[in-house]
Amino acid sequence: MRAAGAWAVRGAAAVLAAVGLAHTLWHGLTEPGVALAFGALVAVGELARRDRPGAPDHLGAPLGSAGALAYALLGRNAGLPTHHGVLETVAVVAAAALAGIVPHVARGRGPALDHLSRRVLTVAFAAVCFQPLHHSGRLEQRVGHGPSLVVFLLLLLVLVALCDAVLAAALTGARTGRPYGPLLREGLRAQLGIGPATCATGVVMALGAAAAGLWAVPVLSVPLLLTQLSFHRITAIRTICRQTITSLARATEIAGYTPPGHARRVAALSCAVGREMGLSERELTVLEYAALMHDIGQLSLVDPVPDGATAELPAAEARRIAALGGEVARQAGVPAEVAVVVERQADPYRDQPVPARIVRAVNAYDDLVGGNRHPGGSLTALEQLRLGTGHDYQPEVVECLAGVLARGGRGRVVPVPPG
């Protein structure tokens, strides 16, 4: 059912783009100069795109998204009414986006088909909501050209952002099998950050071109380009921070305190459970860092724990190791939230923050399965966790863990492979 829905979305985008291109080729461009200007902006935005795994489309190519929205919301050019319709808007945006994507595809780094489908459908939605009202004169009669028009455009862009989040959740759910609700919340949160800058730039471009003509478009795109550059620098800093923490976490493996790949498996599985539970992007970052460093306290031990499995240690000893790990994390300069999760991972779950609950359950799961302590494998390990939900593990975390493992195993609960 989900796969059918995803193919329906892609099919609708393909049909809409094909009809728009055929209509435009048959009738020609209503205003070639306007179409060329905004088409070039969308193509340049796609050429300058910088994709991050899991990031929404508008985060990779904010300038292209802003240009597409501005063209859909363009009612006037230098004071004169524009006449391009919905199909022409879709055709210009789709053709420009394809032109900008081709070099990325040639290098094997092109965005997925889902990104292009969302771009076509969201631009079509914006154009359908705006252009018929503008061409009929009803928008001018009911809204006018003052602040009311700005408010109308901003409210329309809120609906466009909601439409994009709904499409993203549907397509991602079909691809990954994750529940729709958490995916929708994740998509709505992703609209924050550079998303408001993208939408605001689209409105400003449309209003600027209406008053000053097409020369206003490249000038008004500069602030968004600078914002995009700032976001890329922040992403690079976060990448370096993650690599540093990953290297520090490997110290326990190199010293022989934990099995190879244990920290990475716990981090990957913890983040999957965190997404299942609807954690925000910041909470997921804290969760990942804490999961990578959760065993760092073992470096203070004279005699290593057998197989590094802290899940089966006495409660007092586990809390002592966790407290030492929290202190090491603080000395390493990681964010304070990460150190708190590390030092509280061995507490009763009712006293823990949510990331610590996740780390504790996932660490116990990997200890039980990785150490082959249960011949029954994953199912037996999960049953052991369920028996501990009265004090040690939060029931919701354990069930989310089971759901993640079931989807990863195509309906079967399987362990995460080493490495």
GROMACS .gro file of C-alpha atoms in nm:
model
  419
    1MET     CA    1   0.000   0.000   0.000
    2ARG     CA    2   0.277   0.244   0.091
    3ALA     CA    3   0.475   0.156  -0.221
    4ALA     CA    4   0.166   0.215  -0.433
    5GLY     CA    5   0.119   0.556  -0.273
    6ALA     CA    6   0.482   0.651  -0.342
    7TRP     CA    7   0.454   0.548  -0.704
    8ALA     CA    8   0.130   0.746  -0.728
    9VAL     CA    9   0.317   1.057  -0.610
   10ARG     CA   10   0.601   1.001  -0.856
   11GLY     CA   11   0.355   0.923  -1.135
   12ALA     CA   12   0.151   1.236  -1.067
   13ALA     CA   13   0.467   1.449  -1.077
   14ALA     CA   14   0.581   1.285  -1.401
   15VAL     CA   15   0.244   1.328  -1.570
   16LEU     CA   16   0.215   1.688  -1.453
   17ALA     CA   17   0.564   1.772  -1.579
   18ALA     CA   18   0.500   1.598  -1.913
   19VAL     CA   19   0.167   1.778  -1.965
   20GLY     CA   20   0.327   2.110  -1.871
   21LEU     CA   21   0.616   2.061  -2.112
   22ALA     CA   22   0.384   1.952  -2.395
   23HIS     CA   23   0.152   2.250  -2.334
   24THR     CA   24   0.444   2.493  -2.329
   25LEU     CA   25   0.604   2.349  -2.643
   26TRP     CA   26   0.272   2.368  -2.825
   27HIS     CA   27   0.171   2.719  -2.718
   28GLY     CA   28   0.514   2.868  -2.657
   29LEU     CA   29   0.630   3.075  -2.362
   30THR     CA   30   0.400   3.359  -2.269
   31GLU     CA   31   0.686   3.576  -2.140
   32PRO     CA   32   1.018   3.428  -2.257
   33GLY     CA   33   1.232   3.678  -2.065
   34VAL     CA   34   1.064   3.607  -1.733
   35ALA     CA   35   1.074   3.231  -1.790
   36LEU     CA   36   1.443   3.246  -1.886
   37ALA     CA   37   1.537   3.453  -1.580
   38PHE     CA   38   1.365   3.230  -1.326
   39GLY     CA   39   1.457   2.911  -1.511
   40ALA     CA   40   1.823   3.014  -1.500
   41LEU     CA   41   1.791   3.087  -1.127
   42VAL     CA   42   1.646   2.741  -1.061
   43ALA     CA   43   1.915   2.573  -1.272
   44VAL     CA   44   2.196   2.764  -1.097
   45GLY     CA   45   2.043   2.673  -0.760
   46GLU     CA   46   2.048   2.306  -0.855
   47LEU     CA   47   2.405   2.329  -0.983
   48ALA     CA   48   2.509   2.478  -0.646
   49ARG     CA   49   2.325   2.218  -0.443
   50ARG     CA   50   2.505   2.044  -0.158
   51ASP     CA   51   2.324   1.733  -0.043
   52ARG     CA   52   2.338   1.583   0.305
   53PRO     CA   53   2.210   1.228   0.368
   54GLY     CA   54   1.855   1.249   0.493
   55ALA     CA   55   1.827   1.622   0.444
   56PRO     CA   56   1.519   1.771   0.282
   57ASP     CA   57   1.541   1.888  -0.078
   58HIS     CA   58   1.525   2.260  -0.003
   59LEU     CA   59   1.828   2.226   0.229
   60GLY     CA   60   2.040   2.095  -0.058
   61ALA     CA   61   1.929   2.358  -0.314
   62PRO     CA   62   1.765   2.651  -0.128
   63LEU     CA   63   1.826   2.896  -0.413
   64GLY     CA   64   1.656   2.665  -0.661
   65SER     CA   65   1.359   2.620  -0.427
   66ALA     CA   66   1.330   2.995  -0.368
   67GLY     CA   67   1.347   3.068  -0.741
   68ALA     CA   68   1.079   2.810  -0.819
   69LEU     CA   69   0.847   2.950  -0.551
   70ALA     CA   70   0.909   3.308  -0.668
   71TYR     CA   71   0.815   3.216  -1.025
   72ALA     CA   72   0.497   3.043  -0.905
   73LEU     CA   73   0.402   3.353  -0.699
   74LEU     CA   74   0.502   3.616  -0.957
   75GLY     CA   75   0.203   3.835  -1.035
   76ARG     CA   76   0.373   4.141  -1.186
   77ASN     CA   77   0.699   4.228  -1.358
   78ALA     CA   78   0.811   4.590  -1.320
   79GLY     CA   79   0.451   4.689  -1.252
   80LEU     CA   80   0.303   4.504  -1.549
   81PRO     CA   81   0.084   4.195  -1.500
   82THR     CA   82   0.233   3.856  -1.588
   83HIS     CA   83   0.033   3.590  -1.769
   84HIS     CA   84   0.220   3.261  -1.733
   85GLY     CA   85  -0.009   2.985  -1.613
   86VAL     CA   86   0.025   2.682  -1.390
   87LEU     CA   87   0.135   2.444  -1.666
   88GLU     CA   88   0.397   2.687  -1.797
   89THR     CA   89   0.529   2.734  -1.441
   90VAL     CA   90   0.561   2.359  -1.392
   91ALA     CA   91   0.728   2.316  -1.731
   92VAL     CA   92   0.989   2.588  -1.672
   93VAL     CA   93   1.072   2.469  -1.319
   94ALA     CA   94   1.090   2.101  -1.419
   95ALA     CA   95   1.310   2.171  -1.724
   96ALA     CA   96   1.542   2.402  -1.528
   97ALA     CA   97   1.571   2.159  -1.237
   98LEU     CA   98   1.657   1.874  -1.475
   99ALA     CA   99   1.919   2.089  -1.646
  100GLY     CA  100   2.079   2.172  -1.311
  101ILE     CA  101   2.069   1.813  -1.189
  102VAL     CA  102   2.237   1.657  -1.497
  103PRO     CA  103   2.597   1.744  -1.394
  104HIS     CA  104   2.537   1.591  -1.049
  105VAL     CA  105   2.394   1.275  -1.207
  106ALA     CA  106   2.695   1.254  -1.440
  107ARG     CA  107   2.921   1.251  -1.132
  108GLY     CA  108   2.704   0.988  -0.965
  109ARG     CA  109   2.583   1.226  -0.694
  110GLY     CA  110   2.249   1.334  -0.834
  111PRO     CA  111   1.948   1.378  -0.604
  112ALA     CA  112   1.688   1.105  -0.592
  113LEU     CA  113   1.380   1.103  -0.813
  114ASP     CA  114   1.172   1.173  -0.503
  115HIS     CA  115   1.333   1.517  -0.467
  116LEU     CA  116   1.234   1.617  -0.819
  117SER     CA  117   0.881   1.481  -0.769
  118ARG     CA  118   0.838   1.691  -0.455
  119ARG     CA  119   0.974   1.999  -0.632
  120VAL     CA  120   0.725   1.965  -0.919
  121LEU     CA  121   0.424   1.897  -0.698
  122THR     CA  122   0.495   2.171  -0.441
  123VAL     CA  123   0.553   2.432  -0.712
  124ALA     CA  124   0.235   2.320  -0.886
  125PHE     CA  125   0.047   2.350  -0.557
  126ALA     CA  126   0.176   2.705  -0.503
  127ALA     CA  127   0.094   2.805  -0.860
  128VAL     CA  128  -0.258   2.658  -0.844
  129CYS     CA  129  -0.327   2.850  -0.523
  130PHE     CA  130  -0.195   3.183  -0.656
  131GLN     CA  131  -0.210   3.221  -1.033
  132PRO     CA  132  -0.583   3.161  -1.101
  133LEU     CA  133  -0.666   3.419  -0.832
  134HIS     CA  134  -0.419   3.666  -0.982
  135HIS     CA  135  -0.521   3.621  -1.346
  136SER     CA  136  -0.892   3.653  -1.265
  137GLY     CA  137  -0.839   3.973  -1.068
  138ARG     CA  138  -0.996   3.830  -0.753
  139LEU     CA  139  -0.666   3.847  -0.563
  140GLU     CA  140  -0.635   4.221  -0.626
  141GLN     CA  141  -0.999   4.280  -0.534
  142ARG     CA  142  -0.988   4.085  -0.208
  143VAL     CA  143  -0.627   4.129  -0.096
  144GLY     CA  144  -0.484   4.431  -0.277
  145HIS     CA  145  -0.113   4.514  -0.306
  146GLY     CA  146  -0.020   4.628   0.045
  147PRO     CA  147   0.076   4.436   0.358
  148SER     CA  148  -0.226   4.212   0.309
  149LEU     CA  149  -0.065   4.066  -0.003
  150VAL     CA  150   0.255   3.987   0.190
  151VAL     CA  151   0.055   3.815   0.465
  152PHE     CA  152  -0.138   3.617   0.203
  153LEU     CA  153   0.185   3.501   0.035
  154LEU     CA  154   0.343   3.400   0.366
  155LEU     CA  155   0.035   3.200   0.466
  156LEU     CA  156   0.039   3.035   0.125
  157LEU     CA  157   0.403   2.936   0.175
  158VAL     CA  158   0.314   2.781   0.511
  159LEU     CA  159   0.071   2.558   0.321
  160VAL     CA  160   0.339   2.483   0.061
  161ALA     CA  161   0.583   2.381   0.336
  162LEU     CA  162   0.316   2.156   0.488
  163CYS     CA  163   0.251   2.001   0.146
  164ASP     CA  164   0.624   1.933   0.103
  165ALA     CA  165   0.647   1.773   0.448
  166VAL     CA  166   0.347   1.547   0.374
  167LEU     CA  167   0.497   1.435   0.042
  168ALA     CA  168   0.839   1.378   0.201
  169ALA     CA  169   0.688   1.167   0.479
  170ALA     CA  170   0.488   0.957   0.232
  171LEU     CA  171   0.787   0.892   0.005
  172THR     CA  172   1.031   0.822   0.289
  173GLY     CA  173   0.780   0.593   0.461
  174ALA     CA  174   0.742   0.390   0.143
  175ARG     CA  175   1.118   0.364   0.106
  176THR     CA  176   1.205   0.280   0.467
  177GLY     CA  177   0.885   0.134   0.614
  178ARG     CA  178   0.896   0.376   0.908
  179PRO     CA  179   0.567   0.496   1.063
  180TYR     CA  180   0.412   0.797   0.894
  181GLY     CA  181   0.352   1.004   1.210
  182PRO     CA  182   0.717   1.033   1.324
  183LEU     CA  183   0.826   1.095   0.965
  184LEU     CA  184   0.579   1.382   0.931
  185ARG     CA  185   0.698   1.538   1.257
  186GLU     CA  186   1.057   1.499   1.140
  187GLY     CA  187   0.971   1.664   0.807
  188LEU     CA  188   0.798   1.956   0.977
  189ARG     CA  189   1.098   2.011   1.204
  190ALA     CA  190   1.324   1.997   0.899
  191GLN     CA  191   1.134   2.291   0.752
  192LEU     CA  192   1.294   2.503   1.023
  193GLY     CA  193   1.653   2.618   0.987
  194ILE     CA  194   1.713   2.741   0.633
  195GLY     CA  195   1.355   2.658   0.529
  196PRO     CA  196   1.204   2.991   0.646
  197ALA     CA  197   1.489   3.177   0.472
  198THR     CA  198   1.409   2.991   0.150
  199CYS     CA  199   1.037   3.071   0.169
  200ALA     CA  200   1.094   3.434   0.268
  201THR     CA  201   1.340   3.481  -0.020
  202GLY     CA  202   1.084   3.339  -0.262
  203VAL     CA  203   0.827   3.595  -0.147
  204VAL     CA  204   1.078   3.882  -0.154
  205MET     CA  205   1.191   3.788  -0.505
  206ALA     CA  206   0.833   3.784  -0.631
  207LEU     CA  207   0.753   4.120  -0.470
  208GLY     CA  208   1.088   4.272  -0.576
  209ALA     CA  209   1.044   4.169  -0.938
  210ALA     CA  210   0.688   4.305  -0.931
  211ALA     CA  211   0.816   4.649  -0.834
  212ALA     CA  212   1.167   4.673  -0.985
  213GLY     CA  213   1.172   4.411  -1.260
  214LEU     CA  214   1.389   4.107  -1.317
  215TRP     CA  215   1.714   4.280  -1.218
  216ALA     CA  216   1.597   4.259  -0.858
  217VAL     CA  217   1.605   3.877  -0.865
  218PRO     CA  218   1.986   3.819  -0.864
  219VAL     CA  219   2.035   4.096  -0.607
  220LEU     CA  220   1.777   3.947  -0.372
  221SER     CA  221   1.931   3.599  -0.405
  222VAL     CA  222   2.262   3.705  -0.246
  223PRO     CA  223   2.144   3.688   0.121
  224LEU     CA  224   2.014   3.334   0.067
  225LEU     CA  225   2.344   3.229  -0.092
  226LEU     CA  226   2.532   3.363   0.212
  227THR     CA  227   2.289   3.182   0.443
  228GLN     CA  228   2.344   2.860   0.248
  229LEU     CA  229   2.720   2.902   0.283
  230SER     CA  230   2.684   2.950   0.659
  231PHE     CA  231   2.476   2.632   0.690
  232HIS     CA  232   2.737   2.436   0.494
  233ARG     CA  233   3.009   2.560   0.726
  234ILE     CA  234   2.804   2.460   1.030
  235THR     CA  235   2.753   2.117   0.875
  236ALA     CA  236   3.128   2.083   0.815
  237ILE     CA  237   3.200   2.171   1.178
  238ARG     CA  238   2.948   1.916   1.298
  239THR     CA  239   3.105   1.654   1.071
  240ILE     CA  240   3.449   1.721   1.220
  241CYS     CA  241   3.302   1.703   1.572
  242ARG     CA  242   3.138   1.370   1.494
  243GLN     CA  243   3.460   1.230   1.347
  244THR     CA  244   3.650   1.337   1.658
  245ILE     CA  245   3.398   1.171   1.890
  246THR     CA  246   3.399   0.857   1.675
  247SER     CA  247   3.778   0.839   1.698
  248LEU     CA  248   3.765   0.889   2.075
  249ALA     CA  249   3.501   0.616   2.106
  250ARG     CA  250   3.728   0.371   1.924
  251ALA     CA  251   3.980   0.396   2.206
  252THR     CA  252   3.786   0.131   2.399
  253GLU     CA  253   3.801  -0.105   2.101
  254ILE     CA  254   4.172  -0.045   2.039
  255ALA     CA  255   4.247  -0.105   2.408
  256GLY     CA  256   4.048  -0.430   2.399
  257TYR     CA  257   3.774  -0.320   2.638
  258THR     CA  258   3.485  -0.357   2.391
  259PRO     CA  259   3.427  -0.571   2.080
  260PRO     CA  260   3.506  -0.418   1.740
  261GLY     CA  261   3.218  -0.212   1.599
  262HIS     CA  262   3.016  -0.215   1.923
  263ALA     CA  263   2.999   0.164   1.964
  264ARG     CA  264   2.908   0.221   1.599
  265ARG     CA  265   2.635  -0.044   1.610
  266VAL     CA  266   2.487   0.103   1.928
  267ALA     CA  267   2.499   0.454   1.779
  268ALA     CA  268   2.333   0.354   1.451
  269LEU     CA  269   2.060   0.151   1.619
  270SER     CA  270   2.002   0.416   1.887
  271CYS     CA  271   1.947   0.683   1.621
  272ALA     CA  272   1.701   0.456   1.440
  273VAL     CA  273   1.507   0.406   1.763
  274GLY     CA  274   1.525   0.780   1.835
  275ARG     CA  275   1.372   0.860   1.496
  276GLU     CA  276   1.103   0.602   1.562
  277MET     CA  277   1.019   0.785   1.885
  278GLY     CA  278   1.008   1.125   1.713
  279LEU     CA  279   1.321   1.286   1.860
  280SER     CA  280   1.427   1.620   1.712
  281GLU     CA  281   1.742   1.662   1.505
  282ARG     CA  282   1.930   1.810   1.801
  283GLU     CA  283   1.818   1.526   2.030
  284LEU     CA  284   1.931   1.274   1.769
  285THR     CA  285   2.274   1.438   1.754
  286VAL     CA  286   2.308   1.420   2.133
  287LEU     CA  287   2.189   1.060   2.123
  288GLU     CA  288   2.441   0.962   1.855
  289TYR     CA  289   2.735   1.123   2.036
  290ALA     CA  290   2.637   0.969   2.370
  291ALA     CA  291   2.593   0.625   2.213
  292LEU     CA  292   2.937   0.647   2.056
  293MET     CA  293   3.091   0.739   2.393
  294HIS     CA  294   2.876   0.524   2.621
  295ASP     CA  295   3.161   0.281   2.704
  296ILE     CA  296   3.437   0.539   2.743
  297GLY     CA  297   3.429   0.495   3.122
  298GLN     CA  298   3.567   0.144   3.085
  299LEU     CA  299   3.910   0.291   3.013
  300SER     CA  300   3.940   0.357   3.388
  301LEU     CA  301   3.910  -0.013   3.473
  302VAL     CA  302   4.215  -0.218   3.563
  303ASP     CA  303   4.051  -0.543   3.451
  304PRO     CA  304   3.828  -0.520   3.142
  305VAL     CA  305   3.468  -0.637   3.162
  306PRO     CA  306   3.434  -0.969   2.975
  307ASP     CA  307   3.342  -0.882   2.614
  308GLY     CA  308   3.283  -0.523   2.730
  309ALA     CA  309   2.927  -0.620   2.826
  310THR     CA  310   2.823  -0.371   3.095
  311ALA     CA  311   2.454  -0.468   3.069
  312GLU     CA  312   2.499  -0.766   3.302
  313LEU     CA  313   2.718  -0.593   3.562
  314PRO     CA  314   2.584  -0.522   3.912
  315ALA     CA  315   2.390  -0.194   3.917
  316ALA     CA  316   2.641  -0.015   4.143
  317GLU     CA  317   2.936  -0.109   3.922
  318ALA     CA  318   2.752  -0.009   3.604
  319ARG     CA  319   2.665   0.332   3.753
  320ARG     CA  320   3.028   0.383   3.863
  321ILE     CA  321   3.155   0.315   3.510
  322ALA     CA  322   2.887   0.543   3.364
  323ALA     CA  323   2.983   0.824   3.603
  324LEU     CA  324   3.348   0.789   3.501
  325GLY     CA  325   3.243   0.797   3.138
  326GLY     CA  326   3.048   1.118   3.195
  327GLU     CA  327   3.355   1.280   3.350
  328VAL     CA  328   3.574   1.172   3.057
  329ALA     CA  329   3.316   1.316   2.817
  330ARG     CA  330   3.321   1.649   2.997
  331GLN     CA  331   3.701   1.659   2.990
  332ALA     CA  332   3.688   1.585   2.616
  333GLY     CA  333   3.483   1.902   2.562
  334VAL     CA  334   3.170   1.741   2.418
  335PRO     CA  335   2.834   1.917   2.475
  336ALA     CA  336   2.709   1.897   2.833
  337GLU     CA  337   2.393   1.711   2.726
  338VAL     CA  338   2.609   1.429   2.588
  339ALA     CA  339   2.801   1.392   2.915
  340VAL     CA  340   2.472   1.379   3.109
  341VAL     CA  341   2.341   1.096   2.891
  342VAL     CA  342   2.667   0.902   2.927
  343GLU     CA  343   2.677   0.929   3.307
  344ARG     CA  344   2.307   0.845   3.354
  345GLN     CA  345   2.281   0.551   3.115
  346ALA     CA  346   2.290   0.300   3.403
  347ASP     CA  347   2.019   0.466   3.618
  348PRO     CA  348   1.666   0.327   3.648
  349TYR     CA  349   1.487   0.439   3.331
  350ARG     CA  350   1.230   0.652   3.517
  351ASP     CA  351   1.519   0.874   3.635
  352GLN     CA  352   1.684   0.902   3.294
  353PRO     CA  353   1.645   1.148   3.006
  354VAL     CA  354   1.501   0.985   2.695
  355PRO     CA  355   1.836   0.953   2.509
  356ALA     CA  356   1.986   0.770   2.808
  357ARG     CA  357   1.692   0.527   2.808
  358ILE     CA  358   1.755   0.451   2.442
  359VAL     CA  359   2.131   0.405   2.485
  360ARG     CA  360   2.080   0.171   2.780
  361ALA     CA  361   1.834  -0.054   2.599
  362VAL     CA  362   2.026  -0.066   2.272
  363ASN     CA  363   2.358  -0.126   2.448
  364ALA     CA  364   2.203  -0.415   2.641
  365TYR     CA  365   2.062  -0.559   2.320
  366ASP     CA  366   2.398  -0.546   2.141
  367ASP     CA  367   2.575  -0.692   2.447
  368LEU     CA  368   2.330  -0.982   2.459
  369VAL     CA  369   2.331  -1.057   2.087
  370GLY     CA  370   2.694  -0.971   2.010
  371GLY     CA  371   2.821  -1.181   2.296
  372ASN     CA  372   2.604  -1.479   2.194
  373ARG     CA  373   2.475  -1.506   2.549
  374HIS     CA  374   2.135  -1.614   2.423
  375PRO     CA  375   2.124  -1.905   2.177
  376GLY     CA  376   1.784  -1.781   2.056
  377GLY     CA  377   1.946  -1.468   1.915
  378SER     CA  378   1.753  -1.145   1.875
  379LEU     CA  379   1.413  -1.271   1.984
  380THR     CA  380   1.550  -1.408   2.309
  381ALA     CA  381   1.752  -1.090   2.369
  382LEU     CA  382   1.443  -0.873   2.317
  383GLU     CA  383   1.246  -1.096   2.550
  384GLN     CA  384   1.518  -1.044   2.810
  385LEU     CA  385   1.481  -0.668   2.768
  386ARG     CA  386   1.104  -0.694   2.803
  387LEU     CA  387   1.150  -0.878   3.132
  388GLY     CA  388   1.350  -0.580   3.255
  389THR     CA  389   1.092  -0.313   3.166
  390GLY     CA  390   0.973  -0.290   3.523
  391HIS     CA  391   1.293  -0.115   3.634
  392ASP     CA  392   1.575  -0.109   3.380
  393TYR     CA  393   1.428  -0.043   3.036
  394GLN     CA  394   1.142   0.179   2.919
  395PRO     CA  395   0.874  -0.037   2.751
  396GLU     CA  396   0.825   0.211   2.465
  397VAL     CA  397   1.197   0.206   2.386
  398VAL     CA  398   1.206  -0.174   2.378
  399GLU     CA  399   0.904  -0.193   2.147
  400CYS     CA  400   1.047   0.072   1.915
  401LEU     CA  401   1.372  -0.124   1.907
  402ALA     CA  402   1.178  -0.437   1.814
  403GLY     CA  403   0.998  -0.247   1.536
  404VAL     CA  404   1.322  -0.111   1.393
  405LEU     CA  405   1.483  -0.455   1.394
  406ALA     CA  406   1.176  -0.614   1.237
  407ARG     CA  407   1.177  -0.371   0.944
  408GLY     CA  408   1.552  -0.408   0.900
  409GLY     CA  409   1.507  -0.782   0.880
  410ARG     CA  410   1.216  -0.772   0.631
  411GLY     CA  411   0.969  -0.884   0.890
  412ARG     CA  412   1.214  -1.082   1.103
  413VAL     CA  413   1.401  -0.962   1.410
  414VAL     CA  414   1.770  -0.986   1.331
  415PRO     CA  415   2.084  -0.855   1.500
  416VAL     CA  416   2.279  -0.561   1.362
  417PRO     CA  417   2.590  -0.697   1.187
  418PRO     CA  418   2.933  -0.610   1.325
  419GLY     CA  419   3.143  -0.329   1.177
   0.00000   0.00000   0.00000
